[in-house]
Coordinates of C-alpha atoms and ligand atoms in Angstrom, one line a residue:
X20 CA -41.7 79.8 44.1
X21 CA -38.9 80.7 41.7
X22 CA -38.3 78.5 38.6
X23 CA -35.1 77.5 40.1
X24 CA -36.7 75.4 43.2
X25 CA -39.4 74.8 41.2
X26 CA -37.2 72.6 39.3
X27 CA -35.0 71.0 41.7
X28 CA -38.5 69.9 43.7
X29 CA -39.5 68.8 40.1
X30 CA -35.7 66.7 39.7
X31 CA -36.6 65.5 43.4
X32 CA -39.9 64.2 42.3
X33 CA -38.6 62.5 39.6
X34 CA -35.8 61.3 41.0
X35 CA -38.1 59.5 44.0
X36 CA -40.3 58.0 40.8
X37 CA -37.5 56.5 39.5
X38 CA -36.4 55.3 42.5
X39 CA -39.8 53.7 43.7
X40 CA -39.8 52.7 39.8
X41 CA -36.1 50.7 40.0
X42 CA -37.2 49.3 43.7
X43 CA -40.4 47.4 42.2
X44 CA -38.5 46.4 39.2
X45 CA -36.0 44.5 41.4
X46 CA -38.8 42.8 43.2
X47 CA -40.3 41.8 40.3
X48 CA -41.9 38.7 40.6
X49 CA -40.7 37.3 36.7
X50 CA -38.8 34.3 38.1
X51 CA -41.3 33.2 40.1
X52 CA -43.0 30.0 39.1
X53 CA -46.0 28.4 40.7
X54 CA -45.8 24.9 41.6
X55 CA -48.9 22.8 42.7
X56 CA -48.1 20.9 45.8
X57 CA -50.3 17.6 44.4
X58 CA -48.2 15.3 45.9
X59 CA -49.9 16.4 49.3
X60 CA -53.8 16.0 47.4
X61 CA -56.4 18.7 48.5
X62 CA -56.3 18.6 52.4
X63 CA -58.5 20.1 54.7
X64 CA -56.5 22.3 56.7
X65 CA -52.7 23.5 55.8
X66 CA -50.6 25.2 58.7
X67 CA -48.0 27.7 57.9
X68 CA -45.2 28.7 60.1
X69 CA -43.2 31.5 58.9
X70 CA -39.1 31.4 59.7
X71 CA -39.6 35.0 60.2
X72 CA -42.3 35.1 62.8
X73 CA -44.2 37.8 60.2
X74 CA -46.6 36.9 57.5
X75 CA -48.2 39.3 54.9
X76 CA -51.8 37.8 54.1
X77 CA -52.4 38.9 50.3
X78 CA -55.8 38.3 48.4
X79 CA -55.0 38.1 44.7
X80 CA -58.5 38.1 42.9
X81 CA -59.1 41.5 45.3
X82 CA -55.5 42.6 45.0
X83 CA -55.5 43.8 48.5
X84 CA -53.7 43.0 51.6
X85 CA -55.9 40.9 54.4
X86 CA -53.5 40.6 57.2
X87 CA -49.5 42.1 58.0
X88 CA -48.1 41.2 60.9
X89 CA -46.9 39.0 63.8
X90 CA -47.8 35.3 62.9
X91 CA -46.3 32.4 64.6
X92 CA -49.0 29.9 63.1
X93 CA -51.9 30.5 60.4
X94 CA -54.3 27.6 59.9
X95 CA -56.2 27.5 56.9
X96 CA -59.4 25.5 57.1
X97 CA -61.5 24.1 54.1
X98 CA -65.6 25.4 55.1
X99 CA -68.1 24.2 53.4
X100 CA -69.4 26.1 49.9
X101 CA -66.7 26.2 48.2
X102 CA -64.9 28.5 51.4
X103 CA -62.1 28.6 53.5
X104 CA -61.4 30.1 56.9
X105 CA -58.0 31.5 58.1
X106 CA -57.0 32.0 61.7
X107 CA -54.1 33.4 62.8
X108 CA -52.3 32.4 66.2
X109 CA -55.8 31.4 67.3
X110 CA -56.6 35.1 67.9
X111 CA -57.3 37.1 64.9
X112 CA -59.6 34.4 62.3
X113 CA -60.4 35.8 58.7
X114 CA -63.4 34.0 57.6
X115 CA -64.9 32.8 54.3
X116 CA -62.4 33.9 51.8
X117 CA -63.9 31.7 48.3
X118 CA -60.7 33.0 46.1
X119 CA -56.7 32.5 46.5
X120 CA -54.7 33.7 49.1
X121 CA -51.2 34.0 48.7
X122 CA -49.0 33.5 52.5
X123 CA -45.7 35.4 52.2
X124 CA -43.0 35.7 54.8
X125 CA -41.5 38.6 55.1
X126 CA -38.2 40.0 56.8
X127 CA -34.8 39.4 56.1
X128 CA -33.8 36.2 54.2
X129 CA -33.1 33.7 54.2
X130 CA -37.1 33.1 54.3
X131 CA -39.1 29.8 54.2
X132 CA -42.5 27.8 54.8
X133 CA -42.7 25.0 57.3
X134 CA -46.0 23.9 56.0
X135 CA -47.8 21.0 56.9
X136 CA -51.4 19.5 55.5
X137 CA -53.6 17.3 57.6
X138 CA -50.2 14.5 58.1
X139 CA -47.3 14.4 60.7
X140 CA -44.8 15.4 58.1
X141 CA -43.8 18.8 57.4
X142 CA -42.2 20.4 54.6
X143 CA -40.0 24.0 54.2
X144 CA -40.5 25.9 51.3
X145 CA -38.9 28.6 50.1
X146 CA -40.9 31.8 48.3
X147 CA -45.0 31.7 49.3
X148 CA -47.7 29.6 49.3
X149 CA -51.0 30.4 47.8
X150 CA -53.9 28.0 49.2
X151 CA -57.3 28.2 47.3
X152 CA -60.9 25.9 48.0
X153 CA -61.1 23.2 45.3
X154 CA -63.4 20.1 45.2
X155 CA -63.8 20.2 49.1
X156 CA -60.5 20.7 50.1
X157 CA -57.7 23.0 49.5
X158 CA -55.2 23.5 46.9
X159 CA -51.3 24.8 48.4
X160 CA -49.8 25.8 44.9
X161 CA -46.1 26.9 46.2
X162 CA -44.0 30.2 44.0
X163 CA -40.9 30.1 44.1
X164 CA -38.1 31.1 42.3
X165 CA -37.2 29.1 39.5
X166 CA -33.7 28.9 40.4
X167 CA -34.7 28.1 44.3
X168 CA -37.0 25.6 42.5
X169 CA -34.1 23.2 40.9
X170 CA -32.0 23.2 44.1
X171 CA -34.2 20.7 45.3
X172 CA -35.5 19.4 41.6
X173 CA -31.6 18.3 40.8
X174 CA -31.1 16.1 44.3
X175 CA -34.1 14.3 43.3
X176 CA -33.4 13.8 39.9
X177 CA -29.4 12.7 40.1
X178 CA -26.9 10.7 42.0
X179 CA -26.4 12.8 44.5
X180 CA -22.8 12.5 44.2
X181 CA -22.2 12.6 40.9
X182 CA -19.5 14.6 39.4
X183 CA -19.8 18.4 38.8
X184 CA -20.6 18.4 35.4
X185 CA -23.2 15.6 35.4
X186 CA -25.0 17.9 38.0
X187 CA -24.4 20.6 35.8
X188 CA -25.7 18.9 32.9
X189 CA -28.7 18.1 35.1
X190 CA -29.5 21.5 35.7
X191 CA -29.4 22.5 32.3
X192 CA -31.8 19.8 31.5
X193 CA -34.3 20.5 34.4
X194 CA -34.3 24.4 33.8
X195 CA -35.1 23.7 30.1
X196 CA -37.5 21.2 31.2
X197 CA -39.4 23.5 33.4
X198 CA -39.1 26.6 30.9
X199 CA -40.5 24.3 28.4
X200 CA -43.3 22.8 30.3
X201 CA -44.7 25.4 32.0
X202 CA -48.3 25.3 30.5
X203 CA -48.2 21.3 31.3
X204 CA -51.1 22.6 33.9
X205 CA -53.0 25.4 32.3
X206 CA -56.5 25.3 32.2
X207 CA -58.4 24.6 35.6
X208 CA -55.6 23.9 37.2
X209 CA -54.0 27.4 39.0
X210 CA -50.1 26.2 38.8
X211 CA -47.8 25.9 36.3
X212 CA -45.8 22.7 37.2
X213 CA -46.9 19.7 39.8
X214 CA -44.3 18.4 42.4
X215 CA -44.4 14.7 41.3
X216 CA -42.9 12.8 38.5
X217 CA -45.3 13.9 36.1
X218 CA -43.4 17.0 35.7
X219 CA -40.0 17.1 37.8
X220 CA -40.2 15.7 41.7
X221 CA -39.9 19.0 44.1
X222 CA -40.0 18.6 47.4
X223 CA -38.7 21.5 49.2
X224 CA -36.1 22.7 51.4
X225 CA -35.3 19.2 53.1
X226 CA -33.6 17.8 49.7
X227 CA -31.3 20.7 49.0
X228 CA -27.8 19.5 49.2
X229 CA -24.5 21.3 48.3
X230 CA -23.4 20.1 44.8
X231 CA -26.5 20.7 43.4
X232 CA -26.8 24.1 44.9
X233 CA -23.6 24.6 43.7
X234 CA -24.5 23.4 39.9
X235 CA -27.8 26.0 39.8
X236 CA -25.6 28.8 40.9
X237 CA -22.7 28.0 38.2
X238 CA -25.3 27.3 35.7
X239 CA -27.4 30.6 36.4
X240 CA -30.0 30.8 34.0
X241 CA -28.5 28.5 31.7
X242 CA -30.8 26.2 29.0
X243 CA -31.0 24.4 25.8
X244 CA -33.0 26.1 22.7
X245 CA -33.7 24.2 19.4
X246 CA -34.5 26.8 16.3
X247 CA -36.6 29.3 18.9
X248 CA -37.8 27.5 21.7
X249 CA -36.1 25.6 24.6
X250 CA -35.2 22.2 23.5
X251 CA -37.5 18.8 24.7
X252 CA -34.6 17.7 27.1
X253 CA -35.9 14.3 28.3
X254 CA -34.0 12.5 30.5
X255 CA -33.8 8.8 31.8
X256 CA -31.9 6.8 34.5
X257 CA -30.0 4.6 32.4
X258 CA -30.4 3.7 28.3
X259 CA -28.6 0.2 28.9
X260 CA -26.2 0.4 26.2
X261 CA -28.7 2.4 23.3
X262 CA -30.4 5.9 23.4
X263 CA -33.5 5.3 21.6
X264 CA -35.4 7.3 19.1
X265 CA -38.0 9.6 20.4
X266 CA -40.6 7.7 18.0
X267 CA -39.7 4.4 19.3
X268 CA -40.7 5.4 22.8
X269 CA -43.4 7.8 22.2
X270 CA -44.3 7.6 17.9
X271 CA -44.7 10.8 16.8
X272 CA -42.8 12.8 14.4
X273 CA -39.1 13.0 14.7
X274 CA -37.6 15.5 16.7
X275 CA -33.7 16.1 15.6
X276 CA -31.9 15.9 18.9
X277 CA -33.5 12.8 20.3
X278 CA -32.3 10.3 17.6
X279 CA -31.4 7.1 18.9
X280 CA -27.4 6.4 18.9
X281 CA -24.9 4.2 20.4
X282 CA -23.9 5.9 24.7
X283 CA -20.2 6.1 24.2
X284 CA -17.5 6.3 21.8
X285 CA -17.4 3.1 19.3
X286 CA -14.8 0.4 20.7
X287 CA -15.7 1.1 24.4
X288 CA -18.1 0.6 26.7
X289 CA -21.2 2.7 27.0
X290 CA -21.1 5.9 28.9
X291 CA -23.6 4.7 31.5
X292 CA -21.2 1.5 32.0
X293 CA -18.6 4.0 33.8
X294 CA -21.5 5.5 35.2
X295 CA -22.4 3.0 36.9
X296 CA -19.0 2.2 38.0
X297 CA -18.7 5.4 39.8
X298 CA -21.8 5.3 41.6
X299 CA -20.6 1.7 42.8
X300 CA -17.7 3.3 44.1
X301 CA -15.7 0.8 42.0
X302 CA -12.2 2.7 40.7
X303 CA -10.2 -0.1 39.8
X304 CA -11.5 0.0 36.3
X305 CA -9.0 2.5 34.3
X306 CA -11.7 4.6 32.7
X307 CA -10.5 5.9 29.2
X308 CA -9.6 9.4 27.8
X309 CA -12.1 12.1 26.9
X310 CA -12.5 12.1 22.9
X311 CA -11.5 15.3 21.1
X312 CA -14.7 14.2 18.4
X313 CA -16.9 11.7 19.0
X314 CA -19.0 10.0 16.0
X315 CA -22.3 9.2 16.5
X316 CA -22.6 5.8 15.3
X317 CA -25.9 5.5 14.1
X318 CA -28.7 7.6 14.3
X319 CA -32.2 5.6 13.6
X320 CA -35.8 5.0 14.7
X321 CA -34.7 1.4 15.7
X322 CA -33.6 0.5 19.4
X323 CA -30.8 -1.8 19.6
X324 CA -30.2 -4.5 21.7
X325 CA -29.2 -2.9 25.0
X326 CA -25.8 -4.1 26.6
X327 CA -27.0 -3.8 30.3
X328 CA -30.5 -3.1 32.1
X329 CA -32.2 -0.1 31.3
X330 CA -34.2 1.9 33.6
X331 CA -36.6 4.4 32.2
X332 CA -37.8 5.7 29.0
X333 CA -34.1 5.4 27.1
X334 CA -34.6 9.0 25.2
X335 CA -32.4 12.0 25.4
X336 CA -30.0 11.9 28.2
X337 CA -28.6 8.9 30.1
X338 CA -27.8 10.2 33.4
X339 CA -25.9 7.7 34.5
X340 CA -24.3 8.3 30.6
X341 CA -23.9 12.0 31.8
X342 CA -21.8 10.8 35.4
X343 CA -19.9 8.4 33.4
X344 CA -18.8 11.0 30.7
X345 CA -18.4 13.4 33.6
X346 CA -15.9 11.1 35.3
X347 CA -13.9 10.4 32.3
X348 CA -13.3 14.1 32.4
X349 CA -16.2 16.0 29.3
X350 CA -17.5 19.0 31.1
X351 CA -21.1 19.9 30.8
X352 CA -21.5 21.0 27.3
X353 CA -20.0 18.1 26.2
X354 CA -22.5 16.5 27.6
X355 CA -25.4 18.0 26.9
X356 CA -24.4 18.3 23.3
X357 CA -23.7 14.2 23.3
X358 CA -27.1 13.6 24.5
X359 CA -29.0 16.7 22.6
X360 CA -27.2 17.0 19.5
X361 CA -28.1 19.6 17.9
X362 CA -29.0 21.8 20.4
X363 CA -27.3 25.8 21.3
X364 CA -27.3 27.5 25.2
X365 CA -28.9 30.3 26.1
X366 CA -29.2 32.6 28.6
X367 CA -32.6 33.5 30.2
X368 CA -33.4 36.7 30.4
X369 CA -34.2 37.0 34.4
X370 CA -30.1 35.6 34.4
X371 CA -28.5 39.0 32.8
X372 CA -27.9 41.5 35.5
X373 CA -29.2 45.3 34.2
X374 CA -32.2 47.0 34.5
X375 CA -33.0 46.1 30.7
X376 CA -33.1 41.7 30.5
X377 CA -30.5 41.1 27.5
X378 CA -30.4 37.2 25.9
X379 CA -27.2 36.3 25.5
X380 CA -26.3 34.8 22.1
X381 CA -26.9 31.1 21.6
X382 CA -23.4 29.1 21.3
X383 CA -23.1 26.6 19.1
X384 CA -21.9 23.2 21.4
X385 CA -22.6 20.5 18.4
X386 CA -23.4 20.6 14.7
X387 CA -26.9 19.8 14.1
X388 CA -27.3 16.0 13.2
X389 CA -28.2 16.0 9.3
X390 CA -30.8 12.9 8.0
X391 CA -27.5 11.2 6.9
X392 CA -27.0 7.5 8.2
X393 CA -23.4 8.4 9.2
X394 CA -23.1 11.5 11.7
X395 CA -20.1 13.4 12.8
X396 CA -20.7 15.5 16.1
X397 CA -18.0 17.9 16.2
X398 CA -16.3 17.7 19.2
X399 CA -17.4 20.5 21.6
X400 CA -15.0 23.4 22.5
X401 CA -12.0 22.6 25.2
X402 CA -11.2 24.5 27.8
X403 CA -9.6 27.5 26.2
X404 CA -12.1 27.4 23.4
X405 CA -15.1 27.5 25.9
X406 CA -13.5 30.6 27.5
X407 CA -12.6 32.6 24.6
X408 CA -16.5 31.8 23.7
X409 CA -17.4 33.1 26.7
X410 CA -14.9 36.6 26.5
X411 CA -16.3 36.8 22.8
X412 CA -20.3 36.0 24.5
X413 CA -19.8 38.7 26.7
X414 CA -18.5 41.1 24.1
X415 CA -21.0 40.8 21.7
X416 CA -24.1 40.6 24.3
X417 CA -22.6 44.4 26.0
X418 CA -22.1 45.7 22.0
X419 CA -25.3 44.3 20.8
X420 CA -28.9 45.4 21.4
X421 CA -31.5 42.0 22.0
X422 CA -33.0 43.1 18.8
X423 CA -29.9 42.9 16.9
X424 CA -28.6 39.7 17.9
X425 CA -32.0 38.0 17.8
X426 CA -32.2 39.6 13.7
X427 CA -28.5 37.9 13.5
X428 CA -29.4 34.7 15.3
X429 CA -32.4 34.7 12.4
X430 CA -30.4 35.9 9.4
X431 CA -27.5 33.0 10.8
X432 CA -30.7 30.0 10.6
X433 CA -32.6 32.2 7.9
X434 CA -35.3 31.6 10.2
X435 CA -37.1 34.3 10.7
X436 CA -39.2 32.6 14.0
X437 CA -35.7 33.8 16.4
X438 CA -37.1 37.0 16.2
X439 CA -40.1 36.1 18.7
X440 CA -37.5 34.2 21.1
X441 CA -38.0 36.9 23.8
X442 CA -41.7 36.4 23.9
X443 CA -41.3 32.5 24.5
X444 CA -38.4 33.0 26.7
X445 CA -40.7 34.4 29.4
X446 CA -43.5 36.5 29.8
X447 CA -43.0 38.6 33.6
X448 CA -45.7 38.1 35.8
X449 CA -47.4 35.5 33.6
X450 CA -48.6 33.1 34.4
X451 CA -47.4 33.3 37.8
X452 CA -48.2 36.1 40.3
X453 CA -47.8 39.6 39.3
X454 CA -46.5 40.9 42.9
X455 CA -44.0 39.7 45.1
X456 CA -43.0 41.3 48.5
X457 CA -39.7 40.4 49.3
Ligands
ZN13 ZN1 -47.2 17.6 36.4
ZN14 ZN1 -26.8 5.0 28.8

């Protein structure tokens, strides 16, 4: 063989490594969260019906395949010892597998679950679903994409109609809320977040609805950090009139951004007043301008005497606050830097496009509250503002290595704890699954 084809079979080789290389990096499984489906307890049996009509049957603790192929229905049986039996369209049965199994669909998207656990009801999932024996029964941990994830989180947090940027705001919140509270289960328990209040309510497929789609997509990625990690973005249903103090709801030691403060501008009515307005479908009052600043009145451990009923814990954002301040015409930073003063967005990493993940540089949406009695939140960027932030973002994030604007984000706070914001961003593969196959 001359040293000429020697080296183009050489450039060939490499050339197919790189390829195979870039393929399993776009499958990468980093987005992926796992979320435990407690809402349905630890059943006996789970069915699984793939949209596709072909399952792949992986066994994690071996890291092997089990079964690839045709599958109209699987049924996974709780045995006894601590086992579980899988049968697939009633011909081919897998016994006795003690560890998890993760189901995957596979063909063309889009791709979902109808599952369905013991009840009548059945519920679509998008992503797989890994079942594992627990106490008896067994444990359907649903991983899904974390952006898939909040188009059925937002629905059942928010009015469903509420304007865009409420939504928006919404999303912001819940990704941050997720991102933040992902070791909520660690420990025994093999998910990351639960499907019930405790953490966020996720329910699938079925409560996916338009706006809120919408709202994930325009906020790809998109959450709040505080110094270096993502911001505690509590929400509530409405503050009735005051946002309380963190401390008052919870004691604790203060946390900057959840100070409790008047919900509007001083002289009108609270935020959640118009919010509640809209969602009454009652526009015959005139509601007022947007503010170009708006003061925080007072910032204080003490709750006030609330104006209207309250529903909820009263700390961080009002939604109804957020659709009324979205109706009088504040877009979503506004919003979120109202509620979470304080606060900068970022950019996950998973949301860059490029083979290497680049963070995008915080932007500043509000000064951060000083211990002063008196406040002043500077009035977030307009319009034109926003969007020669976002030509100026875009600038600096292609000119800038991750390194360099992480040493500038820490030289900016002298705080040299930015430097490690990669690392708590998000950790690929962990501790969610390692593999994906579609
Ligand atoms: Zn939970
Ligand atoms: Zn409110």
């Amino acid at each position: 063989m001359n040293s000429n084809i020697r080296l183009l079979l050489c450039f060939l080789f490499v050339l197919l490594i790189s390829q195979a290389y870039a393929q399993s990096s776009c499958l990468n499984a980093d987005r992926n969260i796992r979320i435990g489906l407690v809402s349905q307890g630890l059943p006996t049996t789970w069915k699984i019906e793939p949209s596709t009509g072909f399952i792949e049957i992986f066994d994690e603790k071996k890291k092997q395949s089990v079964y690839s192929g045709k599958a109209a229905q699987i049924v996974i049986s709780a045995m006894k010892g601590g086992k579980m039996k899988v049968a697939v369209d009633e011909r081919k049965s897998l016994y006795y597998f003690s560890n998890e199994l993760l189901f995957s669909p596979v063909g063309r998207p889009p791709i979902n679950l109808k599952v369905s656990s013991g009840g009548k009801k059945s519920y679509s999932y998008r992503g797989s679903l890994a079942v594992s024996p627990q106490k008896g029964g067994l444990r359907g941990v649903n991983i899904v994409d974390i952006e898939d994830y909040l188009k059925s989180v937002v629905p059942s947090e928010i009015y469903n109609r509420a304007p865009d940027a409420a939504q928006q705001a919404q999303t912001i919140a819940a990704r941050t809320y997720a991102v933040r509270n992902l070791k909520r289960h660690s420990g025994s328990e093999n998910f990351q977040l639960c499907d019930k209040v405790h953490c966020q309510v996720y329910s699938g497929i079925a409560r996916e609805i338009k706006l809120a789609t919408k709202a994930v997509k325009e906020t790809n990625g998109k959450i709040l950090i505080y110094g270096s990690e993502p911001a505690n973005t509590v929400y509530h249903s409405n503050c009735g009139g005051y946002i309380i103090d963190s401390r008052a709801a919870w004691k604790g030691s203060p946390v900057p951004y959840l100070l409790g403060h008047y919900d509007g501008v001083s002289g009108q009515k609270p935020f959640c007043q118009y919010g509640k307005l809209i969602k009454q479908n009652q526009k015959t009052e005139k509601l007022p301008k947007p503010q170009t600043s708006i003061t925080i009145s007072k910032m204080n451990a003490q709750s006030k005497k609330a104006t209207h009923k309250s529903f909820g814990h009263r700390v961080g954002m009002c939604q109804d606050g957020a659709i009324g301040m979205a109706a009088i015409g504040y877009n979503a930073r506004q919003v979120l830097a109202f509620y979470y003063p304080g606060t900068k967005m970022a950019t996950m990493n998973y949301a860059v496009n490029g083979s290497e993940p680049v963070e995008t540089p915080p932007i500043v949406v509000a000064a951060a509250p000083r211990p002063a009695q008196q406040v002043s939140l500077v009035a977030p960027p307009n319009p034109t503002q926003i969007n020669a932030l976002r030509r100026n973002s875009k600038t600096v994030q292609s000119n800038r290595s991750i390194k360099d604007t992480l040493k500038q984000i820490a030289a900016s706070r002298n705080d040299s704890a930015a430097t490690s914001l990669r690392k708590i961003f998000w950790t690929p593969g962990q501790p969610g699954i390692s593999r994906s196959i579609y």
